[in-house]
Short mmCIF file of C-alpha atoms and ligand atoms in Angstrom, two decimals:
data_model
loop_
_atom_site.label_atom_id
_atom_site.label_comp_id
_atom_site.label_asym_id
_atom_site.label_seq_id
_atom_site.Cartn_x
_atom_site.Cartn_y
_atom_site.Cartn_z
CA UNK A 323 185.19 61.75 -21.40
CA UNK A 324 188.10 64.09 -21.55
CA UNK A 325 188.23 66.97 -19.72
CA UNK A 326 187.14 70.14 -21.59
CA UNK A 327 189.81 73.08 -20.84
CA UNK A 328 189.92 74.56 -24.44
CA UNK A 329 187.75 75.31 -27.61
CA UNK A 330 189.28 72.38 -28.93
CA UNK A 331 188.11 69.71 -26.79
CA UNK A 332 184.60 71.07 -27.85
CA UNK A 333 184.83 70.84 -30.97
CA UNK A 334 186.66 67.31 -30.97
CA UNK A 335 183.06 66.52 -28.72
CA UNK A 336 180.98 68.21 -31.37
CA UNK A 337 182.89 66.08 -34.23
CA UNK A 338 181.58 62.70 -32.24
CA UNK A 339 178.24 63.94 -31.67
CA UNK A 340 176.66 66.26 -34.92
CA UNK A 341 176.32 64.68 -38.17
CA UNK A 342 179.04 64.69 -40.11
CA UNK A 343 177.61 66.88 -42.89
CA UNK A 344 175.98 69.74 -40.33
CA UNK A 345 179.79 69.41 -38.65
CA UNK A 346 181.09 69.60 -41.67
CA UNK A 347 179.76 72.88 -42.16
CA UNK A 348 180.67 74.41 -39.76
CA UNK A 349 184.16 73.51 -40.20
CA UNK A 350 184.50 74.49 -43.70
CA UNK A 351 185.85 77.43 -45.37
CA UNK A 352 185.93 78.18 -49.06
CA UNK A 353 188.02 76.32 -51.74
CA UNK A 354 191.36 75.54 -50.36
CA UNK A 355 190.88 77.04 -46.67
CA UNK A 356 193.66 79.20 -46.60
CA UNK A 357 191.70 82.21 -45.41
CA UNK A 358 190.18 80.35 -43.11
CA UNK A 359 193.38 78.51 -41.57
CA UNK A 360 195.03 82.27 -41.96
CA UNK A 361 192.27 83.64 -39.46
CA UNK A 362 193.36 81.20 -36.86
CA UNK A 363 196.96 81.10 -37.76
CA UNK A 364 197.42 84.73 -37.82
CA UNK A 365 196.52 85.12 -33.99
CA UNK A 366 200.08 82.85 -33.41
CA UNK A 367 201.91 85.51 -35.41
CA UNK A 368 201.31 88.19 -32.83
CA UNK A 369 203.49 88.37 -29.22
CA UNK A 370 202.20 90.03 -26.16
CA UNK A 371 204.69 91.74 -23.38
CA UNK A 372 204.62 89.78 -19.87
CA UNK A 373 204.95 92.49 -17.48
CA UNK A 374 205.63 91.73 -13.58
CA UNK A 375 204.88 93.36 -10.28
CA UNK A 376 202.26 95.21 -11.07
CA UNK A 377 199.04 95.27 -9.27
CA UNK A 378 196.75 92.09 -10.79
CA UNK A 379 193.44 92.61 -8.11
CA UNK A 380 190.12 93.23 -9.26
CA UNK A 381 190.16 92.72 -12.86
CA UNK A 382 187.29 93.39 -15.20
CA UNK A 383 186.73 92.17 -18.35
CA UNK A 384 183.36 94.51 -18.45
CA UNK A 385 182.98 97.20 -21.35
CA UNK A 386 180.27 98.19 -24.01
CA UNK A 387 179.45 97.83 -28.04
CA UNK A 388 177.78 100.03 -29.82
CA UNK A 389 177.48 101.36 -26.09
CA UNK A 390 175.25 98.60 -24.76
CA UNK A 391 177.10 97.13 -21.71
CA UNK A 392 178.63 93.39 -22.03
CA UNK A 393 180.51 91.44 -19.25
CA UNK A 394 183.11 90.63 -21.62
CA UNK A 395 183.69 92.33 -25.59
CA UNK A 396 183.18 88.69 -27.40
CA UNK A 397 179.48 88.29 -29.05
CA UNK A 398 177.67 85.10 -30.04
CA UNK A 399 178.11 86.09 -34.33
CA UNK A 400 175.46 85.40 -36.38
CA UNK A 401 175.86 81.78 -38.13
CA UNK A 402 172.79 79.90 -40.58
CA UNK A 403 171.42 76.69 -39.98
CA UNK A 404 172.63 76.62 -35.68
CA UNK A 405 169.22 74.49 -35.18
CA UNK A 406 171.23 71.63 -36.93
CA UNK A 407 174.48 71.88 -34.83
CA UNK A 408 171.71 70.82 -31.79
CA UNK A 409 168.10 71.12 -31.85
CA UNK A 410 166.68 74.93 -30.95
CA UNK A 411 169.99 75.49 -30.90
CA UNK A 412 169.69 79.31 -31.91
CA UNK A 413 167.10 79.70 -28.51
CA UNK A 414 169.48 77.61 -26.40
CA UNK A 415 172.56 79.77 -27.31
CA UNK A 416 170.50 83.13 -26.62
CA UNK A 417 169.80 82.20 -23.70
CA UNK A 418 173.44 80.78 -22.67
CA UNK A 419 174.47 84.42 -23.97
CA UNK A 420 171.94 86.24 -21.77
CA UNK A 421 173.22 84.69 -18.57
CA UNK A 422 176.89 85.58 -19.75
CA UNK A 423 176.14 89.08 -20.09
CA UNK A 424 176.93 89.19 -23.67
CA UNK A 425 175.13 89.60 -27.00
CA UNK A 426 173.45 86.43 -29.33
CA UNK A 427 173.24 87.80 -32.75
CA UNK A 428 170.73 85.99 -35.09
CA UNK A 429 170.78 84.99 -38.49
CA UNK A 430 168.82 85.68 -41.52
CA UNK A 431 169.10 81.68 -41.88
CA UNK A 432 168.95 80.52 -38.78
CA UNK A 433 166.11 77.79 -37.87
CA UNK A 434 164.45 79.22 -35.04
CA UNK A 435 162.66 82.28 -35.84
CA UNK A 436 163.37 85.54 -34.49
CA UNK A 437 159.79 84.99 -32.57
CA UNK A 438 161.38 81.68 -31.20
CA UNK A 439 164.05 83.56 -29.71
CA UNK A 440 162.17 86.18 -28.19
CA UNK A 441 160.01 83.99 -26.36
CA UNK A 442 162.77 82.44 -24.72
CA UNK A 443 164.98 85.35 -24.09
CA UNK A 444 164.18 88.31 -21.40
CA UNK A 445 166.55 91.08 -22.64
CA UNK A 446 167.13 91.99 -26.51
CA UNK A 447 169.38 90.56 -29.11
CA UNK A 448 170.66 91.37 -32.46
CA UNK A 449 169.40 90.33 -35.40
CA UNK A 450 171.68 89.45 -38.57
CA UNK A 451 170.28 91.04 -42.25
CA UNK A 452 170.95 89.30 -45.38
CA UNK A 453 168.78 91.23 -47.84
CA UNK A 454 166.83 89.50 -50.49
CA UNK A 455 165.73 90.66 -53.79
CA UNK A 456 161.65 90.37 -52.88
CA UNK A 457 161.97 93.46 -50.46
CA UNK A 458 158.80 93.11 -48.98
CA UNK A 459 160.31 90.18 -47.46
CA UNK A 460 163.49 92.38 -46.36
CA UNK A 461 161.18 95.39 -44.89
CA UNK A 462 158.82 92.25 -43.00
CA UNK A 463 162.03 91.10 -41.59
CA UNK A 464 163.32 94.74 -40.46
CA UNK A 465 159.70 95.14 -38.49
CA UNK A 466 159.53 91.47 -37.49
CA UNK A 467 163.25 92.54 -35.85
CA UNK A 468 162.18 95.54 -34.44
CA UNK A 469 158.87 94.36 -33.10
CA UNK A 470 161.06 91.38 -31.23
CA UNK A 471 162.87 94.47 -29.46
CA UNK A 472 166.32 93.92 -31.31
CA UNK A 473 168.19 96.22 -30.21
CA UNK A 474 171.17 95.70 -32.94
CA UNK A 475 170.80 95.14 -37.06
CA UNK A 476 174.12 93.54 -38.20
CA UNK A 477 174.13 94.13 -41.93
CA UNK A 478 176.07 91.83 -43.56
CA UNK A 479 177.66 93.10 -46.58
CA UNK A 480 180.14 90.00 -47.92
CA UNK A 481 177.46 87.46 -49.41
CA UNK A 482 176.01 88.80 -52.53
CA UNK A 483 176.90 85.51 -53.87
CA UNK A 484 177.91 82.65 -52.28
CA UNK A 485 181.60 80.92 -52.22
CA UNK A 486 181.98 77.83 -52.19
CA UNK A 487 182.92 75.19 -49.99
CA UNK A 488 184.00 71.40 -51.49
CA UNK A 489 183.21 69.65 -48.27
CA UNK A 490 179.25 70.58 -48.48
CA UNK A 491 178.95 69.59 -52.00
CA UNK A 492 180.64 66.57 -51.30
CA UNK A 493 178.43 65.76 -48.04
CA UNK A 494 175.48 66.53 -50.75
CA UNK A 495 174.40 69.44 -48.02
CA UNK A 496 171.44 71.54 -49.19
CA UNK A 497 169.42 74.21 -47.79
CA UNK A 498 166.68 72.83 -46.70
CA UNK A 499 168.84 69.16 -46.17
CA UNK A 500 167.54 66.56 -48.62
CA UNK A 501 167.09 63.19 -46.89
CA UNK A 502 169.05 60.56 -48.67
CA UNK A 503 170.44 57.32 -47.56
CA UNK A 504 173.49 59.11 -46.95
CA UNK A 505 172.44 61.95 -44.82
CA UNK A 506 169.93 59.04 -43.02
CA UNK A 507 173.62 56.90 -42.38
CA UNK A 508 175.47 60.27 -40.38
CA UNK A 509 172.13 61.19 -38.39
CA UNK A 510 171.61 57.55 -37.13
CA UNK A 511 175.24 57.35 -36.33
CA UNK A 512 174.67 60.28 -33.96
CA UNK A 513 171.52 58.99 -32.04
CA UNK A 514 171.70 61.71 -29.17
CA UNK A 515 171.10 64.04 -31.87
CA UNK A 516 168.49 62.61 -33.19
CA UNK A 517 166.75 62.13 -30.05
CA UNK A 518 166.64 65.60 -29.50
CA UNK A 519 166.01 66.57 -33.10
CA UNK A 520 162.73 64.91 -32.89
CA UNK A 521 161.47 66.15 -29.90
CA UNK A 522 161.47 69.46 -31.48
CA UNK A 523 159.39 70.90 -34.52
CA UNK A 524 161.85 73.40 -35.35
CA UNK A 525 163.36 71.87 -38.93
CA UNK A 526 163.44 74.46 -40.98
CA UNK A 527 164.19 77.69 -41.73
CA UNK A 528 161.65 79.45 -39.59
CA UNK A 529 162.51 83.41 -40.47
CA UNK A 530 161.66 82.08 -43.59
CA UNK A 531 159.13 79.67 -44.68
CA UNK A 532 155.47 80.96 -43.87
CA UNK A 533 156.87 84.74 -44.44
CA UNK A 534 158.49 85.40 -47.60
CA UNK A 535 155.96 85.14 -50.37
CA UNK A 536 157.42 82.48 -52.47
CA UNK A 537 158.17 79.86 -50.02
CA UNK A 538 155.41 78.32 -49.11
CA UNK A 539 157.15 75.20 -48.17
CA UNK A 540 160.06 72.95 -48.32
CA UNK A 541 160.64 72.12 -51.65
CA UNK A 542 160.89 76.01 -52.69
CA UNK A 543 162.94 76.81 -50.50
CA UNK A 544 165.77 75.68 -52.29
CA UNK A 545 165.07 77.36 -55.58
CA UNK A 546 164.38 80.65 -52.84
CA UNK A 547 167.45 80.89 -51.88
CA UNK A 548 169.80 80.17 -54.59
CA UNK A 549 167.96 83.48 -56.61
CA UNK A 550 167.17 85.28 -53.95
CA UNK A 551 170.81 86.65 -52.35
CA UNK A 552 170.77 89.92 -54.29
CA UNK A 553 173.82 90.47 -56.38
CA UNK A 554 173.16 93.93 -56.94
CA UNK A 555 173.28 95.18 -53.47
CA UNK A 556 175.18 98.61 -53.04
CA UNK A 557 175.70 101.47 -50.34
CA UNK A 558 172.52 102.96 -51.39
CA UNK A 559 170.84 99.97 -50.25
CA UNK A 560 172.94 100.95 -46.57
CA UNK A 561 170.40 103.67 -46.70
CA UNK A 562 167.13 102.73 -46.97
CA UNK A 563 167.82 99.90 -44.42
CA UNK A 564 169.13 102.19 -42.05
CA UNK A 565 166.30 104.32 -42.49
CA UNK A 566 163.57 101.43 -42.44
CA UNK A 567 165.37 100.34 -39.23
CA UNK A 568 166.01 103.42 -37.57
CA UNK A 569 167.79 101.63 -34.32
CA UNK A 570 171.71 101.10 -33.79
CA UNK A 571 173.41 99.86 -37.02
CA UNK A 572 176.44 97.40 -37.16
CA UNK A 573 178.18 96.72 -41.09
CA UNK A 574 179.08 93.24 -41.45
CA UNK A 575 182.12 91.74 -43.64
CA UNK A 576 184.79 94.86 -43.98
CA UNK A 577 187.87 93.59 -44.86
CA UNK A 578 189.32 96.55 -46.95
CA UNK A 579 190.11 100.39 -45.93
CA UNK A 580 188.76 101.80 -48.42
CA UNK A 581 185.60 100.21 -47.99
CA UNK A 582 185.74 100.44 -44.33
CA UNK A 583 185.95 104.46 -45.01
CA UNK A 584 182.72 104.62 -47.15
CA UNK A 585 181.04 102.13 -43.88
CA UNK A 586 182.19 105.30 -41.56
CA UNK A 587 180.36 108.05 -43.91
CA UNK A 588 177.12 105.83 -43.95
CA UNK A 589 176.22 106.80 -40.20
CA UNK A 590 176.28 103.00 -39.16
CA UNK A 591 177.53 102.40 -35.25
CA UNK A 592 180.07 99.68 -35.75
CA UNK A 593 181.75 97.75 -38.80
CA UNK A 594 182.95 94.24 -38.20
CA UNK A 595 186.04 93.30 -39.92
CA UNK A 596 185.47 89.91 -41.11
CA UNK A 597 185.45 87.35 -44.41
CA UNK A 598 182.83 86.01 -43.09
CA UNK A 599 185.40 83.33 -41.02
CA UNK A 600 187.10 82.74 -44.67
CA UNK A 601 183.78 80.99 -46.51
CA UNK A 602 183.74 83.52 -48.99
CA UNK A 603 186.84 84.91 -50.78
CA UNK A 604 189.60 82.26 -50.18
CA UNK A 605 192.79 83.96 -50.91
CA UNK A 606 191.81 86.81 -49.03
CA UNK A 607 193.72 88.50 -46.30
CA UNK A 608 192.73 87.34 -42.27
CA UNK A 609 190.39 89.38 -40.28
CA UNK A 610 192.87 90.51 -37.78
CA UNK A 611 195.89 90.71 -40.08
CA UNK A 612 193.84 93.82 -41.72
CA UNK A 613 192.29 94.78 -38.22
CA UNK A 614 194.90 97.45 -38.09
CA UNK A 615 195.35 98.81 -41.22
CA UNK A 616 191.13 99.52 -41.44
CA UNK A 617 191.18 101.04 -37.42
CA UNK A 618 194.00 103.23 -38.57
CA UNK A 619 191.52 104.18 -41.43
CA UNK A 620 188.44 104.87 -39.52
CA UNK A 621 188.93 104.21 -36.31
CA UNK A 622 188.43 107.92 -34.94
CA UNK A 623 185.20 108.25 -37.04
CA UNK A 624 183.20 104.57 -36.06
CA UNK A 625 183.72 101.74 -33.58
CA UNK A 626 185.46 98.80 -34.69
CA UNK A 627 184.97 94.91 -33.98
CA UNK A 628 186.19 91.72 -35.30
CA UNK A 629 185.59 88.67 -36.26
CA UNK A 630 187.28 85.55 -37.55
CA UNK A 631 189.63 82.52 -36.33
CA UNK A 632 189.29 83.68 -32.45
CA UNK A 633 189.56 80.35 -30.74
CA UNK A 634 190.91 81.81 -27.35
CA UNK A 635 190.32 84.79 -24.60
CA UNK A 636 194.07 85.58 -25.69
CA UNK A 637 192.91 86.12 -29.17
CA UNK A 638 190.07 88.36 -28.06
CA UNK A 639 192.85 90.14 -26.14
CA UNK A 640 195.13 90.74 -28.55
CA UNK A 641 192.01 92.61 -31.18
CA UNK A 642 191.29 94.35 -28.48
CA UNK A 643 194.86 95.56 -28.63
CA UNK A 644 195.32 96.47 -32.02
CA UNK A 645 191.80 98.58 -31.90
CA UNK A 646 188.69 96.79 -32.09
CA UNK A 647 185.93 97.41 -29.15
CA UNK A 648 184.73 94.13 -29.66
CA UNK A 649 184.11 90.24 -31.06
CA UNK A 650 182.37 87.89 -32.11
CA UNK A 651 182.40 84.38 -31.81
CA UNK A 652 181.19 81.47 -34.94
CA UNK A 653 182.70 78.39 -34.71
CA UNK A 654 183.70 78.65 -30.80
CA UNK A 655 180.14 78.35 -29.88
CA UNK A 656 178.87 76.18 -32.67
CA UNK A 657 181.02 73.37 -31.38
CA UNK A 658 179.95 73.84 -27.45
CA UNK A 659 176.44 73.80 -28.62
CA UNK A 660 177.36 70.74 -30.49
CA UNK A 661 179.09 69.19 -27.96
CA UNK A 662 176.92 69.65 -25.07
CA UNK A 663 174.00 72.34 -25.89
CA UNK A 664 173.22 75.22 -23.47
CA UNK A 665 175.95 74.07 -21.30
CA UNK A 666 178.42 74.26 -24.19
CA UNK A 667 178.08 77.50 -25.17
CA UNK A 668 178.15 78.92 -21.40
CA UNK A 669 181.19 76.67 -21.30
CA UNK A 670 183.03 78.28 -24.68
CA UNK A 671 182.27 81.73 -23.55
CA UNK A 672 183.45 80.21 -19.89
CA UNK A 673 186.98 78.92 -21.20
CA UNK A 674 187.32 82.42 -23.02
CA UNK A 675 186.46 84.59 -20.54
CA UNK A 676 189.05 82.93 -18.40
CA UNK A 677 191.94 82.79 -20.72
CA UNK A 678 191.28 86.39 -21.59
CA UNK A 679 191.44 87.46 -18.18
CA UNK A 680 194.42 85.80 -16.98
CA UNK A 681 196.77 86.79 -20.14
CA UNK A 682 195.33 90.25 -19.23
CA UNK A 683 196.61 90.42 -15.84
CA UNK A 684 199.92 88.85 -17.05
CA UNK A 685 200.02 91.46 -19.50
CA UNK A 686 199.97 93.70 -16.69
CA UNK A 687 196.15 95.24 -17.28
CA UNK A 688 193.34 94.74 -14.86
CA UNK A 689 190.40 96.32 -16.85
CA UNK A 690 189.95 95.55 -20.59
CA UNK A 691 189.29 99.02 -21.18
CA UNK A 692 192.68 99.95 -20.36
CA UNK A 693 194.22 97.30 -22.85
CA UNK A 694 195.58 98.89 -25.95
CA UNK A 695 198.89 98.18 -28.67
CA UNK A 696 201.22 98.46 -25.51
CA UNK A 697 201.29 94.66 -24.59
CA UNK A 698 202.04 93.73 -27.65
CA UNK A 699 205.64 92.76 -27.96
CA UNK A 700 206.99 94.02 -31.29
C1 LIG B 1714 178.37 77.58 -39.88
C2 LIG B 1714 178.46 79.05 -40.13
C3 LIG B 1714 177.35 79.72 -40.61
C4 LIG B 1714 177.41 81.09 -40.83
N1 LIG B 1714 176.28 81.76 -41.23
C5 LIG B 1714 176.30 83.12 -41.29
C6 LIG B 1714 175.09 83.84 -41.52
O1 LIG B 1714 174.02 83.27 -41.66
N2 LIG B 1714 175.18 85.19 -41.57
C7 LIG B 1714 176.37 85.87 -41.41
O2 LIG B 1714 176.39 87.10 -41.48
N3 LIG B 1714 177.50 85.20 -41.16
C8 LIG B 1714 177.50 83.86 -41.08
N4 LIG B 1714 178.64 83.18 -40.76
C9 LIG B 1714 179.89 83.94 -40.47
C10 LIG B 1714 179.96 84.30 -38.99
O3 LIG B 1714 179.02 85.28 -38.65
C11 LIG B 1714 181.35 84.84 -38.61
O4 LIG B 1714 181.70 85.87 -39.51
C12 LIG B 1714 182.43 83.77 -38.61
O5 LIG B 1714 181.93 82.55 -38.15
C13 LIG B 1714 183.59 84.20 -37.72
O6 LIG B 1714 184.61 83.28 -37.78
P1 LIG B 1714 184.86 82.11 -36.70
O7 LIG B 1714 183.84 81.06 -37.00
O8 LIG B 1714 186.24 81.69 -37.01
O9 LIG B 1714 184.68 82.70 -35.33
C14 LIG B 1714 178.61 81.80 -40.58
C15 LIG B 1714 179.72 81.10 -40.09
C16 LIG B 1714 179.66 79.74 -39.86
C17 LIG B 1714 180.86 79.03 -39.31
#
């Protein structure tokens, strides 16, 4: 096996060992791809300032969000279906983010159940809100959250509907996955996942099934989902959920001032710039091309994090220079859990936590808190 120095080399391992169509969508954006190539291409664009002779001793990468202490600012972001990337691979990369020091945020649609996490973790994570027209389902969710001990909501606000993306209509990929010869051909090409897959029971959409009142099983689950994103979801909404939840607040899927300035007046703690790692509105702007226009905006009234194409501690780095207080992480992880489970994730956060701290020092900084628009080169 190679050796694994960068996200890359993960995600060339998780290529060899997921099925193709659960790789597939991962690495997918929406229609052509361009805002999803621009997230990653975009971090290229910008130049950091090598400074010399200053003192580089006892760095620290430590800060907070939403003024919960993390060892570094890059968070495990919420992503659907993780239990397919590897089995209980939502619990595995909680607890790979516990040891790290840094938050595991998890989704709506993820395949272990927020109870599945929380028996496996010690210390609290965030949970990820899509809300649902049958809002008995959405408040169930809220208390289910709060009852786990979350001690973050991350609302996301950027998937009323859903884009769409060619490569999982190609692969035939469906939520739940329908088994056809096809899909049967890239699982038993991929035995070690397979192996694994079936010594767990954890298949399906767990936060789910069993809990909302319309899916009582698999074969609803489908028609569930398709109606159930509400299109009609507004700031008013913001409110209630807020309310309901009454803990810290993050906004998910800012990607415009203007809308980042009616996030600040809602009373949330954080907004995460984001287009949701370009699967949604292809043809829109990257994340951290419009990272300083929105801080600009708001930044004196709510904290500000990113997300989108970070594929390196220098990319981390150079948000945290142009404003935001923190990360988050998608792909990055997905591919060290594919590659290698557990160990893959501690390994992607490993590899980042690394890069970010040497460009730091060679940027002249020794504590991330001190890092701001002065090394970047203009
Ligand atoms: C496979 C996959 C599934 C995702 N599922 C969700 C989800 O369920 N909820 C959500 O808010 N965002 C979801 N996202 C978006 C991520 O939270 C995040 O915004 C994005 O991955 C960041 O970009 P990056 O992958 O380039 O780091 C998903 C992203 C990926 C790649």
């Amino acid at each position: 096996m190679t050796q694994i120095l960068e996200i890359r080399d993960l995600k060339a391992l998780a290529r060899r060992r997921v099925p193709k169509l659960f790789f597939d969508y991962a690495d997918s954006g929406a229609w052509t791809e361009g805002t999803y190539r621009a997230n990653e291409e975009d971090f290229a664009g910008i130049k950091l300032r090598q400074r010399v002779l200053v003192d580089m001793s006892d760095r620290s990468l430590e800060t907070t969000m939403i003024g919960q202490k993390v060892s570094m600012p890059v968070a495990l972001a919420p992503t659907g279906l993780t239990g397919m990337q590897h089995a209980d691979g939502e619990m595995l990369a909680a607890q790979a983010a516990e040891a790290f020091g840094v938050p595991f945020t998890l989704s709506t649609m993820s395949i272990c159940s927020i109870e599945d996490v929380a028996s496996v973790t010690t210390k609290p994570f965030w949970f990820q809100l899509y809300v649902m027209r049958e809002r008995e389902f959405v408040l169930d969710l809220i208390d289910r959250a709060k009852a786990a001990k979350c001690s973050a909501l991350v609302l996301t606000l950027d998937l009323q509907i859903l884009g769409q993306r060619h490569k999982d209509l190609r692969n035939g990929l469906s939520a739940p996955p329908r088994l056809t010869p096809k899909h049967l051909w890239m699982m038993a090409t991929r035995p070690g996942w397979c192996m694994k897959m079936l010594g767990t029971n954890r298949r399906t959409f767990r936060n789910i099934v069993g809990h909302a009142k319309s899916v009582a099983d698999l074969s609803s689950l489908q028609a569930w989902t398709n109606e159930q994103f509400d299109p009609q979801l507004s700031w008013k909404d913001v409110e209630w959920i807020k309310e309901r939840w009454g803990g810290p607040l993050i906004l998910k899927g800012i990607l415009d001032p203007e809308d980042a300035k009616i996030a600040a007046k809602t009373g949330a703690d954080a907004i995460i710039v984001s287009n949701h790692g370009g699967r949604q509105l292809d043809g829109a702007h990257s994340s951290i091309s419009m990272l300083p226009r929105i801080v600009e905006a708001v930044g004196d009234q709510i904290e500000v994090h990113l997300d989108g194409g970070i594929r390196s501690g220098q990319d981390v780095l150079k948000a945290i220079a142009l404003g935001a207080k923190g990360t988050y992480i998608g792909r990055p992880f997905l591919y060290g859990l594919g590659a290698l489970g557990k160990e893959g994730v501690t390994l992607a956060l490993d590899i980042i936590r690394k890069e970010m701290d040497t460009t730091m020092a060679l940027c002249g900084k020794r504590r991330i808190t001190e890092v701001g628009r002065d090394i970047i080169a203009e």
